[in-house]
Short mmCIF file of C-alpha atoms in Angstrom, two decimals:
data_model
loop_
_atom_site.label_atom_id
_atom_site.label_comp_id
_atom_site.label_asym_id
_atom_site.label_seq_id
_atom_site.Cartn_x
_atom_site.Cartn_y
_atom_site.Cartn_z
CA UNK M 1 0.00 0.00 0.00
CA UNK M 2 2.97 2.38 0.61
CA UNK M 3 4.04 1.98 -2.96
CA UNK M 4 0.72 1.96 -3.96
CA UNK M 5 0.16 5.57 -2.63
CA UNK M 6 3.79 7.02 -2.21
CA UNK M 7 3.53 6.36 1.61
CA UNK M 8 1.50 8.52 4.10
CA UNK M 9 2.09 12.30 2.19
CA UNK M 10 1.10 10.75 -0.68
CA UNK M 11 -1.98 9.56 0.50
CA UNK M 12 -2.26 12.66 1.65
CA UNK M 13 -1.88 14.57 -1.63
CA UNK M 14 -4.04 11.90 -3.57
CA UNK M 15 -6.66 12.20 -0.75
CA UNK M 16 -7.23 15.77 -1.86
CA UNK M 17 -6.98 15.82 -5.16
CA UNK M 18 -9.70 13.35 -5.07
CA UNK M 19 -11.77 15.61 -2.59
CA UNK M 20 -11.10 18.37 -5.20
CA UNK M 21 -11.88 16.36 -8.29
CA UNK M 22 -15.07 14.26 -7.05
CA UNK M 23 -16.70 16.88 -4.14
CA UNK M 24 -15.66 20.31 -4.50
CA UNK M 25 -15.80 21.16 -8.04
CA UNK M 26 -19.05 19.04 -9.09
CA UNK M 27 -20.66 21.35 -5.77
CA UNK M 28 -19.35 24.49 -6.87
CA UNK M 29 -19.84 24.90 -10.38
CA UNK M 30 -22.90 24.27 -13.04
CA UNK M 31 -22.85 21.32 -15.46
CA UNK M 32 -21.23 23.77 -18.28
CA UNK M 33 -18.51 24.82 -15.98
CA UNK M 34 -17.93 20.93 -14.88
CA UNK M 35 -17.62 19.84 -18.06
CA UNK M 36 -15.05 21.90 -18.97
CA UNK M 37 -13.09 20.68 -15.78
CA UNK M 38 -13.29 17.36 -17.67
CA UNK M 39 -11.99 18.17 -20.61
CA UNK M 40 -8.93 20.02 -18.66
CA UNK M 41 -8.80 16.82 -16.30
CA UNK M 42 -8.59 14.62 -20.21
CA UNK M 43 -5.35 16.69 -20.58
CA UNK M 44 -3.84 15.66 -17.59
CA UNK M 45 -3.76 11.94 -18.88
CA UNK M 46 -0.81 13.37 -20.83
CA UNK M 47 0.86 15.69 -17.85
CA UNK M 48 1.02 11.99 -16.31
CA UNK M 49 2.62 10.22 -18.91
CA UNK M 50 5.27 12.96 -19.29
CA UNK M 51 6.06 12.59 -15.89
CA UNK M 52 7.30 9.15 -16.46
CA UNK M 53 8.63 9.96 -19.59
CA UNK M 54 10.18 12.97 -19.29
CA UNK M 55 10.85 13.49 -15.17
CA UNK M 56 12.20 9.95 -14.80
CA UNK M 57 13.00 8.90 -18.34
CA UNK M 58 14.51 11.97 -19.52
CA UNK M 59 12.35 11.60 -22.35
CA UNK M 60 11.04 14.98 -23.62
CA UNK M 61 8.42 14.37 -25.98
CA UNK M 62 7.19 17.01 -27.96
CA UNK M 63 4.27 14.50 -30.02
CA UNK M 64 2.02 13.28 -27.01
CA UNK M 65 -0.35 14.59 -28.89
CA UNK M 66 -0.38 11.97 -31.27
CA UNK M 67 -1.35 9.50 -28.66
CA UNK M 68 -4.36 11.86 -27.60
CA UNK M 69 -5.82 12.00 -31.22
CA UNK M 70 -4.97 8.66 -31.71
CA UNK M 71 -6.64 7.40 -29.04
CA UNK M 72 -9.73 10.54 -29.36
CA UNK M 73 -10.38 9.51 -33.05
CA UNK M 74 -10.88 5.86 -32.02
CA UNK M 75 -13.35 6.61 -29.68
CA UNK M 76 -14.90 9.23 -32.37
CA UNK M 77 -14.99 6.04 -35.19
CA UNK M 78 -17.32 4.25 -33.04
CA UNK M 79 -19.47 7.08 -32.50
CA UNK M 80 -19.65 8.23 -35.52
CA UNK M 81 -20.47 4.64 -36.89
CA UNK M 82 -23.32 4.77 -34.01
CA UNK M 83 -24.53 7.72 -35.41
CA UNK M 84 -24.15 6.65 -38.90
CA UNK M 85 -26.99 3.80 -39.00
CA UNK M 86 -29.35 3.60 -42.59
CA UNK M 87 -32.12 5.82 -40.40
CA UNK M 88 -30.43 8.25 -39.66
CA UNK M 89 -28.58 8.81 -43.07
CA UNK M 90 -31.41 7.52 -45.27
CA UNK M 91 -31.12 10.59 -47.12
CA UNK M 92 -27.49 11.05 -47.98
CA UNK M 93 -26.25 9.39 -51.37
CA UNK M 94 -25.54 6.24 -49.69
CA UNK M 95 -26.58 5.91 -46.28
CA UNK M 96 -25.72 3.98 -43.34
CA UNK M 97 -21.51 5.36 -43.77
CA UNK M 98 -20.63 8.80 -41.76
CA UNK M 99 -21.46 11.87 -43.95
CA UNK M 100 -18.02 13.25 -44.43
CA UNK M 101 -17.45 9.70 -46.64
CA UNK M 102 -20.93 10.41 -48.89
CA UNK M 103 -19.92 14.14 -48.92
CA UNK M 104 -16.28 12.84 -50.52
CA UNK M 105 -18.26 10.65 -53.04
CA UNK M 106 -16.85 7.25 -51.30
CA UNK M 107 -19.66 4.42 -51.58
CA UNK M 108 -18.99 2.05 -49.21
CA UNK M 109 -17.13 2.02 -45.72
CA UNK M 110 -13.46 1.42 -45.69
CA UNK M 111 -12.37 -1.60 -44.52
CA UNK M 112 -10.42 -0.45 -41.67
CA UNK M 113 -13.43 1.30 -40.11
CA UNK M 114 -15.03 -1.77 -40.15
CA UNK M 115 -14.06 -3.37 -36.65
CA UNK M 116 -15.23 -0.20 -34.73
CA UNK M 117 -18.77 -1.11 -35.27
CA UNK M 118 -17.66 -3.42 -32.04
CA UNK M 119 -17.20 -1.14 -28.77
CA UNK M 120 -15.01 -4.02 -27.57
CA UNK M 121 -12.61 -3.54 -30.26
CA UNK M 122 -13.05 0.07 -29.90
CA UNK M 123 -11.88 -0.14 -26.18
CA UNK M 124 -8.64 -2.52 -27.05
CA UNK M 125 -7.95 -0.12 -30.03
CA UNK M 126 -7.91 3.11 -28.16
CA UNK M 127 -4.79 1.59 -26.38
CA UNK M 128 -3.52 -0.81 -28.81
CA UNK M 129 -3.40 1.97 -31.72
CA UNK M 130 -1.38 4.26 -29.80
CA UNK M 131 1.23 1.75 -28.10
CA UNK M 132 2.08 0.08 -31.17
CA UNK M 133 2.14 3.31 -32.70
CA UNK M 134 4.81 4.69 -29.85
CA UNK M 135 6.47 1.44 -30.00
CA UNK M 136 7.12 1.54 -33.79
CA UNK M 137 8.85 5.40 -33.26
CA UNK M 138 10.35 4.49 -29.94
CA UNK M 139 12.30 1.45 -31.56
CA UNK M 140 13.72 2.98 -34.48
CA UNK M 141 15.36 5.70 -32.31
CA UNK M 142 15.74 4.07 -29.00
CA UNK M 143 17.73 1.37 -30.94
CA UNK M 144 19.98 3.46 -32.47
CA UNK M 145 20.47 5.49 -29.77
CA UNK M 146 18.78 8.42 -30.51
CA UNK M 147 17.73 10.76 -27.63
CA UNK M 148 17.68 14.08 -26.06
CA UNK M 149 16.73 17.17 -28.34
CA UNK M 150 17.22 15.01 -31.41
CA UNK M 151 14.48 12.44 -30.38
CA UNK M 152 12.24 15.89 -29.04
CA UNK M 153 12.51 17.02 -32.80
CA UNK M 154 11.67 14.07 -34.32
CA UNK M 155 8.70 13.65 -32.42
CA UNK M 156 7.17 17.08 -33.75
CA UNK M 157 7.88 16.05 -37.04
CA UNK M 158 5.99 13.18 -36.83
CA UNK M 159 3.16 15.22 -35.26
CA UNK M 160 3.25 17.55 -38.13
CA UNK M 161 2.93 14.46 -40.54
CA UNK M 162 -0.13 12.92 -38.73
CA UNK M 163 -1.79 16.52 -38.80
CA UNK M 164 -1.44 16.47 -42.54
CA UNK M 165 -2.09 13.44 -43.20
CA UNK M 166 -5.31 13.44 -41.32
CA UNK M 167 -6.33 16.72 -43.10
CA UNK M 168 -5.35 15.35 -46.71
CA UNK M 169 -7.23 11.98 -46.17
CA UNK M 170 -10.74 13.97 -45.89
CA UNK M 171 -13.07 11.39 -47.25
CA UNK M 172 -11.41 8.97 -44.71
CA UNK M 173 -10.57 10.78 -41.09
CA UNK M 174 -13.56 13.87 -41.59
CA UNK M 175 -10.34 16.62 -43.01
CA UNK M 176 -9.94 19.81 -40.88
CA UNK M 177 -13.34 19.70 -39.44
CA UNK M 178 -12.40 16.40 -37.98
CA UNK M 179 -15.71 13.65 -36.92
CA UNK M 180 -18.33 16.08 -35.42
CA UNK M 181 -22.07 15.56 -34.10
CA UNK M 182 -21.18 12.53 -32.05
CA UNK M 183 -24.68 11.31 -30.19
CA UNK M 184 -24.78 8.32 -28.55
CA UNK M 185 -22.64 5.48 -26.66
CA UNK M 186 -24.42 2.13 -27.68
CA UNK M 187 -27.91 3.70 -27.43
CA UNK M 188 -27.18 6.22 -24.50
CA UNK M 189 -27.08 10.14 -25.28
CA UNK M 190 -24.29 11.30 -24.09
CA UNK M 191 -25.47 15.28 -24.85
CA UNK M 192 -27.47 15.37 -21.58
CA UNK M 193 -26.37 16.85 -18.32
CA UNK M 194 -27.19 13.06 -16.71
CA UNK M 195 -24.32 11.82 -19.03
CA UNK M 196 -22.05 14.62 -18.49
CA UNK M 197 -22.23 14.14 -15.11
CA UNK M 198 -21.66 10.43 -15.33
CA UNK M 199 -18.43 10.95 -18.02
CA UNK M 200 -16.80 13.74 -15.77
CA UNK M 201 -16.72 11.23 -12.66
CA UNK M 202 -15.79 8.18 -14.97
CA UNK M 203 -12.83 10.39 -16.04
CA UNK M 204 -11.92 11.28 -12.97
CA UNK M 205 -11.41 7.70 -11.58
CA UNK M 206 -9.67 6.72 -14.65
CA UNK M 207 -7.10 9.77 -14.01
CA UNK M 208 -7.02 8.35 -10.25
CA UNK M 209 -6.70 4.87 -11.41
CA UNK M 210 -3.09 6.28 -13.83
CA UNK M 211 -1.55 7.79 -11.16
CA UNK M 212 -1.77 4.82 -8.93
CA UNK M 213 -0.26 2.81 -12.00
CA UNK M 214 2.55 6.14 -12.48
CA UNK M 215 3.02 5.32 -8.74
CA UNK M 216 3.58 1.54 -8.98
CA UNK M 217 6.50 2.19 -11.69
CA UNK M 218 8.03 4.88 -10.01
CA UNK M 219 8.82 3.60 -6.64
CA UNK M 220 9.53 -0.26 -8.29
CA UNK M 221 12.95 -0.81 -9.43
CA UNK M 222 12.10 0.18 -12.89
CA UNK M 223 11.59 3.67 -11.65
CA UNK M 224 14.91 3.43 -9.69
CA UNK M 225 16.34 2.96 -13.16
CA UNK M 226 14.82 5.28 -15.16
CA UNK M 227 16.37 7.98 -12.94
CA UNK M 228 19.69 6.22 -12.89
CA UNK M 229 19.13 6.51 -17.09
CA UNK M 230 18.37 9.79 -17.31
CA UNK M 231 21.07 10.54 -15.04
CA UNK M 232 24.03 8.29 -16.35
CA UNK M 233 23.04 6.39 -19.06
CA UNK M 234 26.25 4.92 -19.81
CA UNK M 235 26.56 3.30 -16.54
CA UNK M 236 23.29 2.00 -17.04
CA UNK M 237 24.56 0.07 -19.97
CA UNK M 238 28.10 -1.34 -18.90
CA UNK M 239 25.61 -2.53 -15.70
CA UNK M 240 24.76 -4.48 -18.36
CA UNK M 241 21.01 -3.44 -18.59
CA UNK M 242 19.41 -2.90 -21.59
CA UNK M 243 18.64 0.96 -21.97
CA UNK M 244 16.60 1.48 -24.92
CA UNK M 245 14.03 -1.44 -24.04
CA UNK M 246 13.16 0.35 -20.63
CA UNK M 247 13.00 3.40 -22.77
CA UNK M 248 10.81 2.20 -25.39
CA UNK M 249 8.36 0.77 -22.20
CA UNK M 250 8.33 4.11 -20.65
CA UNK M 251 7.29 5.66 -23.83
CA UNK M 252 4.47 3.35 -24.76
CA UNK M 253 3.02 3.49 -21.31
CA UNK M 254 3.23 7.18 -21.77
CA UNK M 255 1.38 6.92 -25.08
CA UNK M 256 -0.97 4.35 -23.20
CA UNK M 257 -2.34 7.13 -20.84
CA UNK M 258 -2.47 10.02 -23.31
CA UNK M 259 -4.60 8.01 -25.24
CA UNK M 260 -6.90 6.97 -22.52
CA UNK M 261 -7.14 10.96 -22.11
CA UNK M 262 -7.82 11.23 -26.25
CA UNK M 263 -10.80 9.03 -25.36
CA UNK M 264 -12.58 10.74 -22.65
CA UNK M 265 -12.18 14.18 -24.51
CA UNK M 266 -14.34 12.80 -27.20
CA UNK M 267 -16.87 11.42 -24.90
CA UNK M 268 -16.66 14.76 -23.01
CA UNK M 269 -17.06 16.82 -25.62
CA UNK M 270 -18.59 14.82 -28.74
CA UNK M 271 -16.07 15.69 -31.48
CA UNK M 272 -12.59 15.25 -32.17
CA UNK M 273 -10.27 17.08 -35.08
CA UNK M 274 -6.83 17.36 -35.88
CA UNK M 275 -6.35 20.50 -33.88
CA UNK M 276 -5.39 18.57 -30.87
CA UNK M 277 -2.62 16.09 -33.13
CA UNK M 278 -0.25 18.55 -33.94
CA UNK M 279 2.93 20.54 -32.36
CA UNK M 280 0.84 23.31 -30.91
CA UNK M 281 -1.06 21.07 -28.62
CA UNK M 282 1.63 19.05 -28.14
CA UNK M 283 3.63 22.12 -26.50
CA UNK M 284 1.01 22.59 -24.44
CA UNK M 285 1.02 19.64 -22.74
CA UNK M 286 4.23 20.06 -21.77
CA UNK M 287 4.16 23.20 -20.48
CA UNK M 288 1.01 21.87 -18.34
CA UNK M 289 3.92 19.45 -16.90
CA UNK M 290 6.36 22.09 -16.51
CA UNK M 291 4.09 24.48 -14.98
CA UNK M 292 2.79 21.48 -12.20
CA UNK M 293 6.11 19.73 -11.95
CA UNK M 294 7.74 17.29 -14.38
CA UNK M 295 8.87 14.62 -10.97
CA UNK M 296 5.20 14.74 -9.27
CA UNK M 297 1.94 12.76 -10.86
CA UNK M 298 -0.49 14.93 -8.51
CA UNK M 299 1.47 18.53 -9.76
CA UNK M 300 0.76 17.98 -13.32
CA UNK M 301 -2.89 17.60 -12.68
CA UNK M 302 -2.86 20.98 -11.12
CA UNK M 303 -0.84 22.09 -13.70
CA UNK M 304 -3.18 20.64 -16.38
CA UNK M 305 -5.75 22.03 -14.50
CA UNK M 306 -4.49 26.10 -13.69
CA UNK M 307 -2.96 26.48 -17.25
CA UNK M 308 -6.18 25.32 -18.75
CA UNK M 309 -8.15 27.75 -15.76
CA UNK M 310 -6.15 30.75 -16.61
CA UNK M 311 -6.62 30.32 -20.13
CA UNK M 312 -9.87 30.41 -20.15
CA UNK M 313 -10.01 32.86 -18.14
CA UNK M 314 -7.86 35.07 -19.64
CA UNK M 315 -9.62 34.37 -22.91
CA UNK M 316 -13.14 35.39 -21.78
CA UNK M 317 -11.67 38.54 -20.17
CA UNK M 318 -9.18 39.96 -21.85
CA UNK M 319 -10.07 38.85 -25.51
CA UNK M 320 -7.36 40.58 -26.81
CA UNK M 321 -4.33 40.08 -24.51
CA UNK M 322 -4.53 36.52 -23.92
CA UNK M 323 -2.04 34.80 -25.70
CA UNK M 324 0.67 37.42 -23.80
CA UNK M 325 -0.49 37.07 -20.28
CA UNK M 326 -0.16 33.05 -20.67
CA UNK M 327 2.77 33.62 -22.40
CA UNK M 328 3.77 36.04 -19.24
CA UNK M 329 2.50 33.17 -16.69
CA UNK M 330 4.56 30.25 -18.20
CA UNK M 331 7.68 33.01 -18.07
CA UNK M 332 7.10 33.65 -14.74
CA UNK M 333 7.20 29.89 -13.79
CA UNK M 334 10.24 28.92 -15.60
CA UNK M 335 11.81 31.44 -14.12
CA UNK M 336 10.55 31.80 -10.51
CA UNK M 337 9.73 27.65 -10.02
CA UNK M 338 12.04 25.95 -12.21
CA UNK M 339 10.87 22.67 -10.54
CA UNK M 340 6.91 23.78 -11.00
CA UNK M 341 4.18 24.01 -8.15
CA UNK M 342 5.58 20.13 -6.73
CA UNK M 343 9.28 22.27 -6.15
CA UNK M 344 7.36 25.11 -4.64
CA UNK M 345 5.73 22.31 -1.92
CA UNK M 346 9.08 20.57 -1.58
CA UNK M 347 11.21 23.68 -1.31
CA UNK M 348 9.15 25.67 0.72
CA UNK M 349 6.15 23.86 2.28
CA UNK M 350 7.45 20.54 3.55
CA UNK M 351 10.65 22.06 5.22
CA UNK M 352 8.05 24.01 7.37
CA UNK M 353 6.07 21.35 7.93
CA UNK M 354 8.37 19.42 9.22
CA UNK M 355 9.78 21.74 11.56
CA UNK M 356 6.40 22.43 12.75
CA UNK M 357 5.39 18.75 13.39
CA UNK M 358 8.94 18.79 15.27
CA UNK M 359 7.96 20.99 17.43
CA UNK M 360 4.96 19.75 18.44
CA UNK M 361 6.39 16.46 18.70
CA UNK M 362 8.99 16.99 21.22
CA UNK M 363 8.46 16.39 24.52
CA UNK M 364 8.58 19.56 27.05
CA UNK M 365 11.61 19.91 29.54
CA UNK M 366 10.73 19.30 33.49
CA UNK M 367 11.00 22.45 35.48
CA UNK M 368 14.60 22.79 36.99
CA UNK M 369 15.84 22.85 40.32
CA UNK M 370 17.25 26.04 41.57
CA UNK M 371 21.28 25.37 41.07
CA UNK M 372 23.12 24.76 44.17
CA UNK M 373 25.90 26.90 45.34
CA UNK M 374 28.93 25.07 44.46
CA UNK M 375 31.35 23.90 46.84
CA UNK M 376 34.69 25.05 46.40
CA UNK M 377 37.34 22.56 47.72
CA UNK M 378 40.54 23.14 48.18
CA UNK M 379 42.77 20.55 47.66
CA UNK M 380 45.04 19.26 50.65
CA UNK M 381 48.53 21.36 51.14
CA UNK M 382 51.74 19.63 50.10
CA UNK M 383 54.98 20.22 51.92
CA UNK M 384 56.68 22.66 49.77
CA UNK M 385 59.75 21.77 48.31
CA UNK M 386 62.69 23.57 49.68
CA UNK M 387 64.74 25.71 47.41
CA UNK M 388 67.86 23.98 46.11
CA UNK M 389 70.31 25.64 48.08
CA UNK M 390 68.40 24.83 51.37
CA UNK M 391 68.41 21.24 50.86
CA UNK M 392 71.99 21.35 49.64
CA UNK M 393 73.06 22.12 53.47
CA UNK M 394 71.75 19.07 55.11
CA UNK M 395 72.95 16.82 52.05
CA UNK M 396 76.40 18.23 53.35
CA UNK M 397 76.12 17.83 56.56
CA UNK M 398 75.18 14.13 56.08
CA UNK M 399 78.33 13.68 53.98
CA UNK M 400 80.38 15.57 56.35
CA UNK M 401 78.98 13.09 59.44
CA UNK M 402 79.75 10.03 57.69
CA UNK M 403 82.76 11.01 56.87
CA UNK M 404 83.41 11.97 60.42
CA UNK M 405 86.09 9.38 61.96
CA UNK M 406 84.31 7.66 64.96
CA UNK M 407 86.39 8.09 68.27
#
């Protein structure tokens, strides 16, 4: 259980976060307000997997978007396929196939679109997709040793490839608009404020149930290791471990949760496009791990969550100055809390806490005695030594009486 929750201040810290995620917010604001909270609480599927990735890996990814849209446009395939029946298209060219596909003059679904009719394959894809997807980049650089800002850039290329792609393929993947008007989940409308309600707690245990799993690896001895890797990788090695397969794990579990995230923003919101594949987004979520702290699970929710706050917030009020007071705020962070809002509670919080639970901890001194007048003994005289002349007189006298002739 101590791994499990990161010992007794973890518990702590997960004990609140859950108070804040499953009380406070669904009794404070309206079901608009809380559903927004979801879709910021989606995004910290990714904070989490950077965390592992990047804070113990040293594995900055600058793509964990793909995994999102990967594993949002699953999810979107089987609603749109839902949504998609003969009814409800009878009067498109050829119904019963989504209507960006009878829009692009294709007749008949695609074969690979096939299998999400099944929400059972839909739930395996939304994680298989993405892992083997991570595992197939992660290899071919891991392998040959390719990391650090190299490995970063790479990763936004292939983010910039997927967005294209996605938008070129119209008639396949819905183009820029992306797969909109999503209705139902197997029958059940997930437009009403019942459902939203239902989706926003459903997320939220999910996002407890990854940092339990983020916990797991970090205090095993694969986290051990991934710090010892991102530290001195080298020594790693000649210990005879091998580096890039813990590095290619790290990154597909990474993938693993963005993906689950991908999945519950389309529920959440009932669309997904390409907008969230690309660099831009991808940024983002690492600033939202920067901002909470890239070596804590439960600071890059809050991080997911304030960035995404003041954003919105600064977007409803100051319409025009937006993008330069978050620009300002991530600034400020960088430079003021290098290690995020987790460095701030480690720096600055525990210390005092500590100190204070000292305190109170210790056990109070007795009352003393009044101190006794000390005795002052003197130590016993000693015959003084006589002075070397004095003693030189009866030496000579001795001598002078022995040699004295006896009459």
């Amino acid at each position: 259980m101590d791994k499990l929750f990161g010992g007794r201040e973890g518990l702590i810290g997960l004990a609140i976060l859950a108070a804040l995620i499953f009380v406070i917010m669904p009794l404070t604001f309206d079901i608009f307000r809380l559903n927004l909270v979801g879709k910021y609480l989606s995004y910290a599927f990714v904070a989490i997997g950077l965390v592992l990735c990047w804070g113990y890996g040293g594995i900055l990814s600058l793509g964990q978007g793909i995994f999102f849209g990967l594993g949002g446009y699953c999810m979107a395939m089987f609603l749109k396929l839902e949504a998609s029946d003969p009814e409800s298209t009878k009067i498109q060219s050829t119904p019963g196939i989504p209507d960006f596909m009878d829009w692009n003059q294709l007749t008949a679904l695609p074969w690979f679109w096939e299998p999400f009719h099944s929400l059972s394959f839909t739930m395996v894809a939304i994680i298989a997709v993405p892992c083997i997807f991570a595992f197939i980049i992660s290899v071919a650089m891991f392998k040959r040793r390719v990391g650090g800002v190299y490995f970063a850039i790479i990763t936004q290329a292939v983010a910039l490839i997927l967005t294209i792609l996605i938008v070129g393929q119209q008639g396949y993947t819905g183009g820029i608009n992306g797969m909109t008007d999503l209705r139902t989940l197997k029958g059940w409308d997930i437009r009403t404020d019942e459902a939203k309600y239902v989706l926003y707690f459903l997320n939220g245990a999910l996002l407890i149930g990854c940092i339990m799993v983020g916990r797991l690896i970090i205090t095993s001895k694969l986290g051990r290791l991934l710090l010892a890797m991102r530290d001195r990788e080298d020594r790693v090695r000649f210990s005879g471990y091998d580096v890039s397969s813990f590095k290619v794990f790290v990154f597909c579990i990474g993938a693993a949760m963005s993906a689950i995230g991908g999945a519950m923003f389309t529920l959440q919101v009932g669309f997904m496009s390409p907008s969230f594949v690309g660099i831009v987004p991808s940024i983002e979520m690492v600033i939202f791990t920067a901002v909470g702290g890239r070596m804590s699970l439960i600071g890059a929710v809050y991080g997911a969550l304030i960035v995404n706050f003041a954003k919105t917030y600064f977007s409803e009020s100051f319409p025009e100055l937006w993008l330069f007071l978050m620009g300002g705020l991530f600034i400020a962070v960088v430079m003021l809390f290098p290690n995020g809002l987790a460095g701030i509670y480690t720096s600055h919080i525990r210390p005092r806490l500590a100190a204070w639970k000292a305190g109170r901890s210790s056990p109070k001194a007795p009352p003393s005695a009044p101190a006794a007048e000390p005795k002052h003994n003197t130590p016993p005289r000693t015959a003084e030594r006589p002075p070397a002349a004095a003693a030189a007189v009866p030496r000579t006298l001795a001598a002078g009486i022995q040699s004295e002739p006896s009459r």
